[in-house]
């Protein structure tokens, strides 16, 4: 895990740096727990997480206006920036591993439009929260930590048609909440987590129109997440009251048919701006955040068709955020390249399937840039475009849906470190679990299993085994070592030099460590009655990586209890230390 360091122009007051004034939020993992330290000169805050982020997710780092200088004066309007977590290399090959029905037995159409993959119960695995328009509810399937999902929990929201969605920690209690835009009810629903790993009954806020987009960000720099909702007539902004409830809305006009929104920093001033797609006037409008919860309309840019859903990332690597959007009318997706001053380029378009309904960005193949997945309602498929590194997309691929391509969620649902795709079909009401392989299976190496799996910085792809290259491990930082298996079982987690060839160890599996040169033990659950795996079958240890050993290969492997005197070996993960 890489610490996050923020340097100020002058020394700051250490007492003003708290978990509330400096926080990190992961799109899927939620609020990140960690420590905050101040450098000797008082100018740099370093945040060190205590658990790993999900690969491929976007992180938002938010500093509030409560942070003050050592000589006085506050960080007016706060400051934010966004990062994307690195994923392991994939082979761009996706296989439909499972199809999950969102319906109850004997139930008719429920209109499952989108899936949010946030970790609702904080067990370290992405869960499924499905938004269902016709049945007016959300349905939650908690992950079992091994690529599968448990039984459904249904939470109703009568008359609201929840559809667009995003995660937030609205009341800052450390648990992941849900926000939905409601198309039929002309409102926004806030589903606070009950603190036990499930959403409670939602609160509804009137938005003044048909809500097809939702956005979350700290608009006034007070350390509390605020909401915005394009509703076909205006963009409604709701400011957090400092307790997870929201005050009266303020409406902004951008164009005609305000349809969807992105919360990002368009002009690099550290304040949240809103980019709004207008499906009737065929343009994107930029609302520049003033840092006090208000916005001023900046550039509007033609989109070449009616934009329908959007997402954003730095696609061409110039340090400025870019905006991509599905264009409903002409079966394409477009990209507007940001200049970093609040303006965007003319649109560049790419062909996709019929009636694109959604677009998503993430580094699918692990090569360090953002790729595109477009969900095509009319042609019942998902179009994949891979970034060549400079914002030019190529090597188009297509995945199929039974009846409609409605939305796609890009997340590592099987936790091997490689991004997968959860496709949604709103006519068939199913989730399609498309798994991406890290490549051909290494010979003479057991894979991770539900009985015993190991991840190093969320990678469980058997790096360093067979022909797969070892994963780099940077000296001077901390590695997150995660083991999963049956709840309450002991764990022995060791690391050392890789063996020349795998060694059978009793009937436990193949050992990939050189027993003649032991280096370290991170976890040792051999003491009678001890247990390392918690009630959810998870164990995470943090290991500081020394400097000065560039090029040293290290292999990590663990054994998980499987009964008296019996263990199961995990997959081995090979790494190489880098400066």
XYZ file of C-alpha atoms in Angstrom:
579
model
C 0.000 0.000 0.000
C 1.353 3.372 -0.986
C 1.040 6.147 1.627
C -0.536 9.412 0.457
C 1.487 12.558 1.181
C 0.217 16.120 0.804
C 2.675 19.035 1.049
C 1.618 22.608 1.897
C 3.366 25.844 1.024
C 3.787 26.681 4.725
C 3.730 24.853 8.050
C 0.332 23.745 9.332
C -1.079 23.356 12.825
C -0.862 19.628 13.746
C -3.879 19.835 16.053
C -6.103 20.697 13.090
C -5.224 17.482 11.223
C -7.805 14.880 12.260
C -9.720 11.947 10.803
C -12.450 14.426 9.909
C -10.296 17.141 8.319
C -8.124 14.730 6.275
C -9.905 11.683 4.954
C -9.640 9.230 2.092
C -12.681 7.611 0.500
C -12.591 4.641 -1.900
C -15.412 4.257 -4.385
C -15.847 0.581 -3.442
C -13.996 0.273 -0.119
C -15.482 3.351 1.561
C -13.787 5.452 4.235
C -10.176 4.349 4.681
C -8.883 3.809 8.187
C -5.277 4.879 8.718
C -2.795 7.108 10.522
C -1.827 10.711 9.814
C 1.659 12.015 10.560
C 3.195 15.478 10.168
C 6.727 16.016 8.832
C 9.395 17.723 10.938
C 9.010 21.010 9.070
C 5.244 20.894 9.578
C 4.485 21.121 5.855
C 3.643 17.539 4.852
C 0.804 15.293 6.010
C 1.337 11.588 5.292
C -1.640 9.245 5.416
C -0.811 5.539 5.874
C -3.772 3.159 5.421
C -4.234 0.206 7.747
C -6.068 -1.949 5.211
C -5.695 -2.232 1.435
C -7.862 -0.466 -1.092
C -9.673 -2.345 -3.832
C -7.682 -2.571 -7.041
C -8.897 -0.315 -9.822
C -11.086 1.873 -7.620
C -11.016 5.664 -7.552
C -9.862 7.316 -4.325
C -10.941 10.789 -3.294
C -8.611 12.575 -0.875
C -10.454 15.366 0.903
C -8.917 18.067 3.111
C -11.392 20.287 4.928
C -11.258 23.983 5.756
C -10.615 23.048 9.406
C -6.914 22.576 8.571
C -5.105 25.736 9.646
C -1.653 27.174 9.199
C 0.772 27.239 12.120
C 0.568 31.037 12.042
C -3.195 31.133 11.591
C -5.588 31.106 8.658
C -7.586 28.132 7.377
C -7.620 26.154 4.141
C -10.499 28.139 2.671
C -12.900 25.936 0.739
C -10.895 22.799 1.512
C -8.974 20.849 -1.123
C -9.568 17.575 -2.966
C -7.832 15.356 -5.481
C -8.537 11.930 -6.951
C -6.366 8.875 -7.637
C -6.873 5.471 -9.218
C -5.582 2.313 -7.480
C -3.314 0.153 -9.637
C -4.601 -3.241 -10.764
C -2.619 -6.327 -11.740
C -2.036 -7.093 -15.434
C -4.890 -8.914 -17.149
C -5.127 -10.672 -20.491
C -8.230 -8.804 -21.790
C -10.107 -12.105 -21.963
C -13.424 -12.217 -20.084
C -15.493 -15.317 -19.326
C -19.064 -15.351 -18.025
C -18.419 -17.164 -14.750
C -21.950 -16.818 -13.371
C -25.318 -15.183 -14.006
C -27.154 -13.982 -10.906
C -30.889 -13.304 -10.955
C -31.991 -10.198 -9.106
C -35.611 -11.407 -8.901
C -37.388 -13.238 -6.121
C -38.835 -16.667 -7.013
C -41.852 -16.260 -9.283
C -41.361 -12.496 -9.575
C -41.885 -10.571 -12.805
C -39.813 -7.729 -14.256
C -38.171 -5.488 -11.639
C -36.002 -3.258 -13.886
C -32.476 -3.770 -12.515
C -30.679 -0.804 -14.034
C -27.403 -0.591 -12.129
C -25.151 -2.294 -9.589
C -22.991 -0.651 -6.947
C -20.065 -2.820 -5.769
C -19.321 -1.127 -2.443
C -18.190 -3.132 0.614
C -21.377 -2.729 2.647
C -20.311 -4.982 5.530
C -16.607 -3.956 5.635
C -15.224 -7.471 5.206
C -12.799 -6.515 2.417
C -14.835 -7.929 -0.485
C -17.103 -6.087 -2.977
C -20.811 -6.690 -2.418
C -23.657 -6.313 -4.912
C -26.275 -3.622 -4.397
C -28.754 -3.710 -7.265
C -30.978 -0.708 -8.070
C -34.422 -1.791 -9.277
C -36.677 0.779 -10.916
C -39.947 -1.100 -11.334
C -39.938 -2.843 -7.938
C -38.891 0.411 -6.218
C -36.146 -1.106 -4.079
C -32.498 -2.015 -3.739
C -31.376 -5.619 -3.307
C -28.145 -6.487 -1.542
C -26.084 -9.650 -1.997
C -23.157 -9.773 0.435
C -19.979 -11.310 -0.951
C -18.627 -14.457 0.678
C -15.032 -13.309 0.112
C -14.397 -16.064 -2.414
C -16.091 -14.731 -5.541
C -19.589 -15.841 -4.540
C -22.561 -14.049 -3.007
C -25.003 -14.789 -0.218
C -28.803 -14.536 -0.093
C -30.701 -11.390 -1.064
C -31.741 -8.625 1.319
C -34.472 -6.381 -0.118
C -34.908 -2.776 1.090
C -37.944 -0.971 -0.376
C -38.245 2.679 -1.389
C -41.919 2.949 -2.465
C -42.703 5.088 -5.484
C -39.125 6.182 -6.116
C -37.613 4.151 -9.015
C -33.987 4.149 -7.698
C -31.575 4.067 -10.623
C -28.358 6.179 -10.778
C -26.263 5.578 -7.689
C -23.069 6.317 -5.829
C -21.451 5.462 -2.511
C -20.704 7.880 0.308
C -20.087 8.055 4.031
C -22.790 10.649 4.595
C -22.658 10.695 8.392
C -18.899 10.022 8.629
C -19.308 6.960 10.864
C -16.901 4.865 8.768
C -19.633 2.714 7.210
C -20.531 2.837 3.542
C -23.841 4.507 2.677
C -25.713 4.582 -0.642
C -27.218 7.491 -2.569
C -29.664 6.934 -5.431
C -31.380 9.194 -7.926
C -35.053 8.346 -8.261
C -36.581 8.688 -11.701
C -40.260 8.234 -10.928
C -40.249 9.950 -7.523
C -38.326 13.029 -8.687
C -36.053 12.802 -5.682
C -32.829 11.574 -4.127
C -32.713 8.752 -1.571
C -30.000 8.465 1.080
C -29.605 4.948 2.450
C -27.525 5.179 5.652
C -25.699 2.041 6.761
C -27.050 0.632 10.022
C -23.529 0.035 11.333
C -23.983 -3.720 11.079
C -23.283 -4.075 7.365
C -26.665 -3.280 5.795
C -28.558 -0.203 4.634
C -31.474 1.120 6.642
C -34.721 2.721 5.455
C -33.859 5.572 3.066
C -34.551 9.266 3.555
C -35.935 11.008 0.437
C -35.154 14.578 -0.675
C -37.212 16.251 -3.435
C -35.112 17.215 -6.474
C -37.713 18.927 -8.642
C -37.662 16.562 -11.582
C -36.769 13.201 -13.116
C -33.349 12.287 -11.637
C -31.107 10.337 -14.009
C -27.733 11.206 -12.455
C -26.237 11.542 -8.993
C -22.979 12.973 -7.653
C -21.235 13.138 -4.275
C -18.497 15.533 -3.124
C -17.575 18.019 -0.418
C -18.765 21.194 -2.125
C -18.121 23.644 0.740
C -14.973 22.163 2.292
C -16.490 21.381 5.690
C -15.503 17.697 5.639
C -19.034 16.396 5.015
C -20.120 14.883 1.669
C -22.767 16.858 -0.241
C -25.047 15.727 -3.078
C -26.061 16.920 -6.544
C -28.791 15.623 -8.812
C -29.477 16.612 -12.459
C -33.230 16.315 -12.900
C -34.065 17.289 -16.487
C -34.821 20.876 -15.516
C -31.881 21.944 -13.336
C -29.047 20.542 -11.233
C -30.118 20.361 -7.583
C -27.395 20.732 -4.936
C -27.989 19.504 -1.378
C -25.518 20.480 1.378
C -24.864 18.102 4.265
C -26.022 19.437 7.632
C -23.105 17.820 9.438
C -24.966 14.693 10.501
C -25.829 12.776 7.319
C -29.001 14.731 6.621
C -29.285 17.347 3.880
C -30.692 20.863 3.742
C -32.924 22.537 1.148
C -31.755 22.261 -2.439
C -30.247 24.999 -4.564
C -30.906 24.686 -8.301
C -28.588 25.593 -11.195
C -29.426 25.856 -14.895
C -26.821 24.419 -17.253
C -28.583 23.621 -20.520
C -31.692 21.718 -21.504
C -32.436 18.243 -20.166
C -29.773 18.052 -17.419
C -29.267 14.311 -17.271
C -26.067 13.196 -15.501
C -23.120 14.623 -13.584
C -19.492 14.107 -12.591
C -17.923 15.549 -9.414
C -14.309 16.384 -10.291
C -11.713 19.159 -10.264
C -11.865 20.619 -13.773
C -9.645 23.669 -13.182
C -7.073 22.228 -10.762
C -7.909 24.579 -7.907
C -8.629 21.755 -5.463
C -12.352 22.469 -5.274
C -15.117 20.209 -6.527
C -16.601 21.195 -9.884
C -19.602 19.652 -11.620
C -19.640 18.567 -15.257
C -23.246 18.122 -16.364
C -24.492 16.326 -19.461
C -27.602 17.832 -21.084
C -29.448 15.321 -23.261
C -31.806 17.817 -24.902
C -29.339 20.606 -25.741
C -26.631 18.071 -26.687
C -23.839 19.571 -24.626
C -21.790 19.366 -21.459
C -21.758 22.290 -19.031
C -19.126 22.983 -16.374
C -20.244 24.369 -13.016
C -17.125 25.714 -11.302
C -17.136 25.200 -7.527
C -16.455 28.292 -5.435
C -15.499 26.320 -2.324
C -18.492 27.584 -0.324
C -21.125 25.210 -1.728
C -22.047 27.450 -4.667
C -21.231 27.117 -8.363
C -20.747 29.391 -11.359
C -21.422 28.254 -14.917
C -18.281 28.073 -17.022
C -17.755 26.472 -20.417
C -20.413 24.575 -22.334
C -19.188 22.161 -24.987
C -21.150 20.449 -27.788
C -21.209 16.657 -27.558
C -22.230 15.758 -31.107
C -25.374 13.986 -29.900
C -27.454 13.541 -26.776
C -25.110 12.492 -23.928
C -26.532 9.703 -21.785
C -24.437 8.836 -18.706
C -20.794 9.845 -18.132
C -17.610 9.085 -16.209
C -14.182 10.672 -15.863
C -10.458 10.020 -15.375
C -7.134 11.259 -16.741
C -7.215 9.283 -19.979
C -4.212 10.780 -21.809
C -1.801 11.067 -18.877
C -1.375 14.849 -18.929
C -2.449 15.290 -15.301
C -5.850 16.803 -16.173
C -9.166 15.042 -15.802
C -11.039 14.048 -18.977
C -14.733 13.248 -19.417
C -16.229 10.361 -21.392
C -19.913 9.878 -22.143
C -22.264 7.533 -23.955
C -24.069 9.227 -26.865
C -27.533 7.757 -27.021
C -28.686 9.021 -30.419
C -25.766 8.044 -32.650
C -24.495 4.822 -31.029
C -21.103 6.117 -29.970
C -19.121 7.244 -26.987
C -17.299 10.552 -26.828
C -14.370 11.952 -24.913
C -13.667 15.569 -23.955
C -10.042 16.136 -22.971
C -9.590 18.531 -20.063
C -7.120 21.410 -20.267
C -6.840 21.767 -16.488
C -8.336 25.283 -16.529
C -12.017 24.367 -16.514
C -12.311 23.937 -20.286
C -12.474 20.855 -22.477
C -11.553 19.999 -26.058
C -13.906 19.313 -28.917
C -15.379 15.830 -28.793
C -13.635 12.729 -30.154
C -16.061 9.867 -30.839
C -15.865 6.071 -31.193
C -18.567 3.692 -32.477
C -20.253 1.261 -30.095
C -23.474 -0.767 -30.100
C -27.067 0.375 -30.404
C -28.592 2.799 -27.861
C -25.681 3.016 -25.383
C -27.097 3.382 -21.876
C -23.987 3.711 -19.671
C -20.226 4.154 -19.744
C -17.519 3.237 -17.239
C -13.756 3.808 -16.941
C -11.074 1.710 -15.228
C -7.695 0.158 -15.983
C -9.020 -3.196 -17.150
C -5.729 -4.652 -18.366
C -3.454 -3.243 -15.637
C -1.203 -1.266 -17.965
C -1.589 2.025 -16.096
C -4.272 3.835 -18.113
C -8.066 4.027 -18.108
C -10.044 1.806 -20.479
C -13.697 2.168 -21.502
C -16.721 -0.128 -21.207
C -19.963 1.014 -22.854
C -23.257 -0.770 -22.103
C -25.473 -0.969 -25.164
C -29.174 -1.335 -24.426
C -30.371 -1.880 -27.982
C -27.768 -4.394 -29.155
C -27.699 -6.275 -25.806
C -23.957 -6.145 -25.314
C -21.008 -4.328 -23.756
C -18.326 -2.684 -25.901
C -14.757 -2.633 -24.539
C -12.156 -0.152 -25.818
C -8.562 -0.315 -24.554
C -6.478 2.822 -24.066
C -3.100 2.737 -25.804
C -1.754 5.144 -23.131
C -2.367 8.538 -24.701
C -6.158 8.707 -24.665
C -6.569 6.946 -28.001
C -8.783 3.850 -27.729
C -8.374 0.717 -29.806
C -8.665 -3.106 -29.851
C -12.415 -3.123 -29.504
C -14.008 -6.206 -27.919
C -17.638 -7.142 -27.201
C -19.346 -9.076 -24.388
C -22.961 -10.202 -24.722
C -26.032 -9.791 -22.507
C -29.211 -11.885 -22.677
C -31.605 -9.030 -23.581
C -30.105 -5.579 -22.878
C -26.781 -4.022 -21.988
C -27.817 -1.601 -19.241
C -24.803 -0.878 -17.018
C -21.383 -2.292 -16.204
C -19.512 -2.262 -12.896
C -15.733 -2.628 -13.136
C -14.500 -4.336 -9.974
C -12.312 -7.254 -8.870
C -15.125 -9.431 -7.555
C -12.977 -12.580 -7.141
C -10.098 -10.632 -5.476
C -7.220 -11.925 -7.589
C -5.987 -8.394 -8.309
C -7.302 -8.294 -11.885
C -10.395 -6.266 -12.753
C -13.581 -8.069 -13.780
C -16.884 -6.811 -15.197
C -20.335 -7.078 -13.628
C -22.779 -6.495 -16.457
C -26.405 -5.549 -15.745
C -29.368 -6.474 -17.938
C -32.492 -4.515 -16.933
C -34.882 -6.579 -19.051
C -33.650 -9.994 -17.902
C -32.939 -8.579 -14.392
C -29.615 -10.356 -14.054
C -26.024 -9.589 -13.174
C -23.445 -11.164 -15.484
C -20.154 -11.929 -13.718
C -17.506 -11.658 -16.418
C -14.204 -12.769 -14.917
C -10.896 -11.662 -16.413
C -7.978 -14.063 -16.184
C -4.471 -12.840 -15.348
C -3.226 -15.199 -18.052
C -2.498 -18.921 -18.523
C -2.443 -20.868 -15.261
C 1.096 -21.433 -13.987
C 2.139 -25.067 -13.945
C 3.064 -26.757 -10.669
C 1.309 -24.100 -8.570
C -1.986 -24.370 -6.700
C -4.479 -21.539 -7.215
C -6.138 -19.613 -4.406
C -9.210 -21.377 -3.061
C -12.061 -20.776 -0.650
C -10.123 -22.860 1.872
C -6.923 -20.816 1.592
C -6.075 -17.702 -0.426
C -3.250 -15.164 -0.136
C -3.065 -11.629 -1.513
C -0.125 -9.239 -1.440
C -1.448 -5.697 -1.882
C -4.705 -7.260 -3.093
C -2.983 -9.386 -5.735
C -3.734 -13.088 -5.641
C -2.797 -13.836 -9.251
C 0.173 -16.185 -8.532
C 2.691 -13.601 -9.715
C 6.211 -15.020 -9.939
C 4.945 -18.535 -10.636
C 5.533 -20.284 -13.953
C 6.073 -17.685 -16.657
C 4.302 -14.886 -14.786
C 6.627 -12.064 -13.744
C 7.056 -11.309 -10.059
C 5.168 -8.277 -8.757
C 7.272 -5.221 -7.810
C 7.411 -4.405 -4.089
C 8.804 -0.951 -3.355
C 11.218 -0.497 -0.477
C 10.309 2.028 2.195
C 6.577 1.382 2.036
C 4.206 -1.072 3.710
C 2.773 -4.181 2.062
C -0.698 -5.425 2.956
C -0.776 -9.203 3.333
C -4.276 -10.663 3.298
C -5.271 -14.276 3.933
C -8.804 -15.620 3.669
C -10.391 -18.967 4.416
C -12.855 -20.514 6.879
C -13.697 -18.231 9.798
C -11.848 -18.813 13.052
C -9.020 -20.896 11.585
C -5.330 -20.443 12.435
C -2.931 -19.015 9.870
C 0.816 -19.350 9.375
C 2.051 -16.683 6.936
C 5.724 -16.740 5.988
C 8.026 -15.197 3.402
C 11.470 -15.966 2.086
C 13.517 -16.742 -0.997
C 11.703 -18.615 -3.755
C 12.424 -22.315 -4.099
C 13.981 -23.565 -7.310
C 10.956 -25.832 -7.713
C 7.812 -26.482 -5.731
C 8.108 -28.894 -2.793
C 5.170 -31.104 -1.715
C 4.489 -30.457 1.980
C 2.655 -33.439 3.492
C -0.796 -33.382 1.908
C -1.180 -29.632 2.446
C -0.090 -28.565 -1.038
C 2.990 -27.284 -2.840
C 5.464 -25.091 -0.973
C 7.273 -22.466 -3.054
C 9.706 -21.220 -0.391
C 13.320 -22.234 0.115
C 13.203 -23.816 3.580
C 16.973 -23.516 3.867
C 16.823 -19.720 3.913
C 13.867 -18.641 6.070
C 13.457 -14.876 6.294
C 10.312 -14.009 8.233
C 7.026 -15.040 9.747
C 4.242 -12.445 9.703
C 1.472 -14.479 11.334
C 1.762 -17.637 13.390
C -1.454 -19.269 14.509
C 0.072 -22.526 15.773
C -0.511 -21.728 19.438
C -3.272 -24.077 20.684
C -6.654 -22.374 20.580
C -5.395 -19.415 18.574
C -7.211 -18.134 15.528
C -6.076 -15.539 13.005
C -9.012 -15.555 10.594
C -11.806 -13.386 11.976
C -15.546 -14.062 11.972
C -15.659 -13.189 8.272
C -12.699 -15.420 7.413
C -10.220 -12.568 6.890
C -6.753 -11.727 8.224
C -4.649 -8.725 7.196
C -1.105 -7.965 8.343
C 1.028 -4.963 7.440
C 4.693 -5.582 6.637
C 7.187 -2.691 6.309
C 9.419 -3.267 3.282
C 13.098 -2.343 3.865
C 15.135 -0.229 1.478
C 18.528 -1.104 0.032
C 17.619 -4.562 -1.274
C 16.713 -3.749 -4.874
C 16.391 -6.880 -7.002
C 15.874 -9.260 -4.077
C 13.157 -11.830 -4.884
C 10.718 -12.697 -2.108
C 7.924 -15.252 -2.118
C 4.967 -15.110 0.257
C 2.816 -18.094 1.170
C 0.451 -19.066 3.972
C -1.116 -22.175 5.487
C -4.690 -22.095 6.768
C -6.096 -24.526 9.317
C -8.366 -27.280 8.040
C -8.842 -29.340 11.184
C -6.626 -30.727 13.979
C -3.041 -30.794 12.734
C -4.124 -30.213 9.142
C -3.517 -27.208 6.967
C -4.143 -26.104 3.387
C -1.463 -24.110 1.590
C -2.473 -20.925 -0.189
C -1.288 -19.818 -3.581
C 2.254 -18.450 -3.536
C 2.844 -14.820 -4.514
C 6.242 -13.887 -5.931
C 7.615 -10.361 -5.579
C 10.841 -8.526 -6.297
C 12.066 -5.592 -4.207
C 12.539 -2.326 -6.052
C 14.123 0.938 -4.858
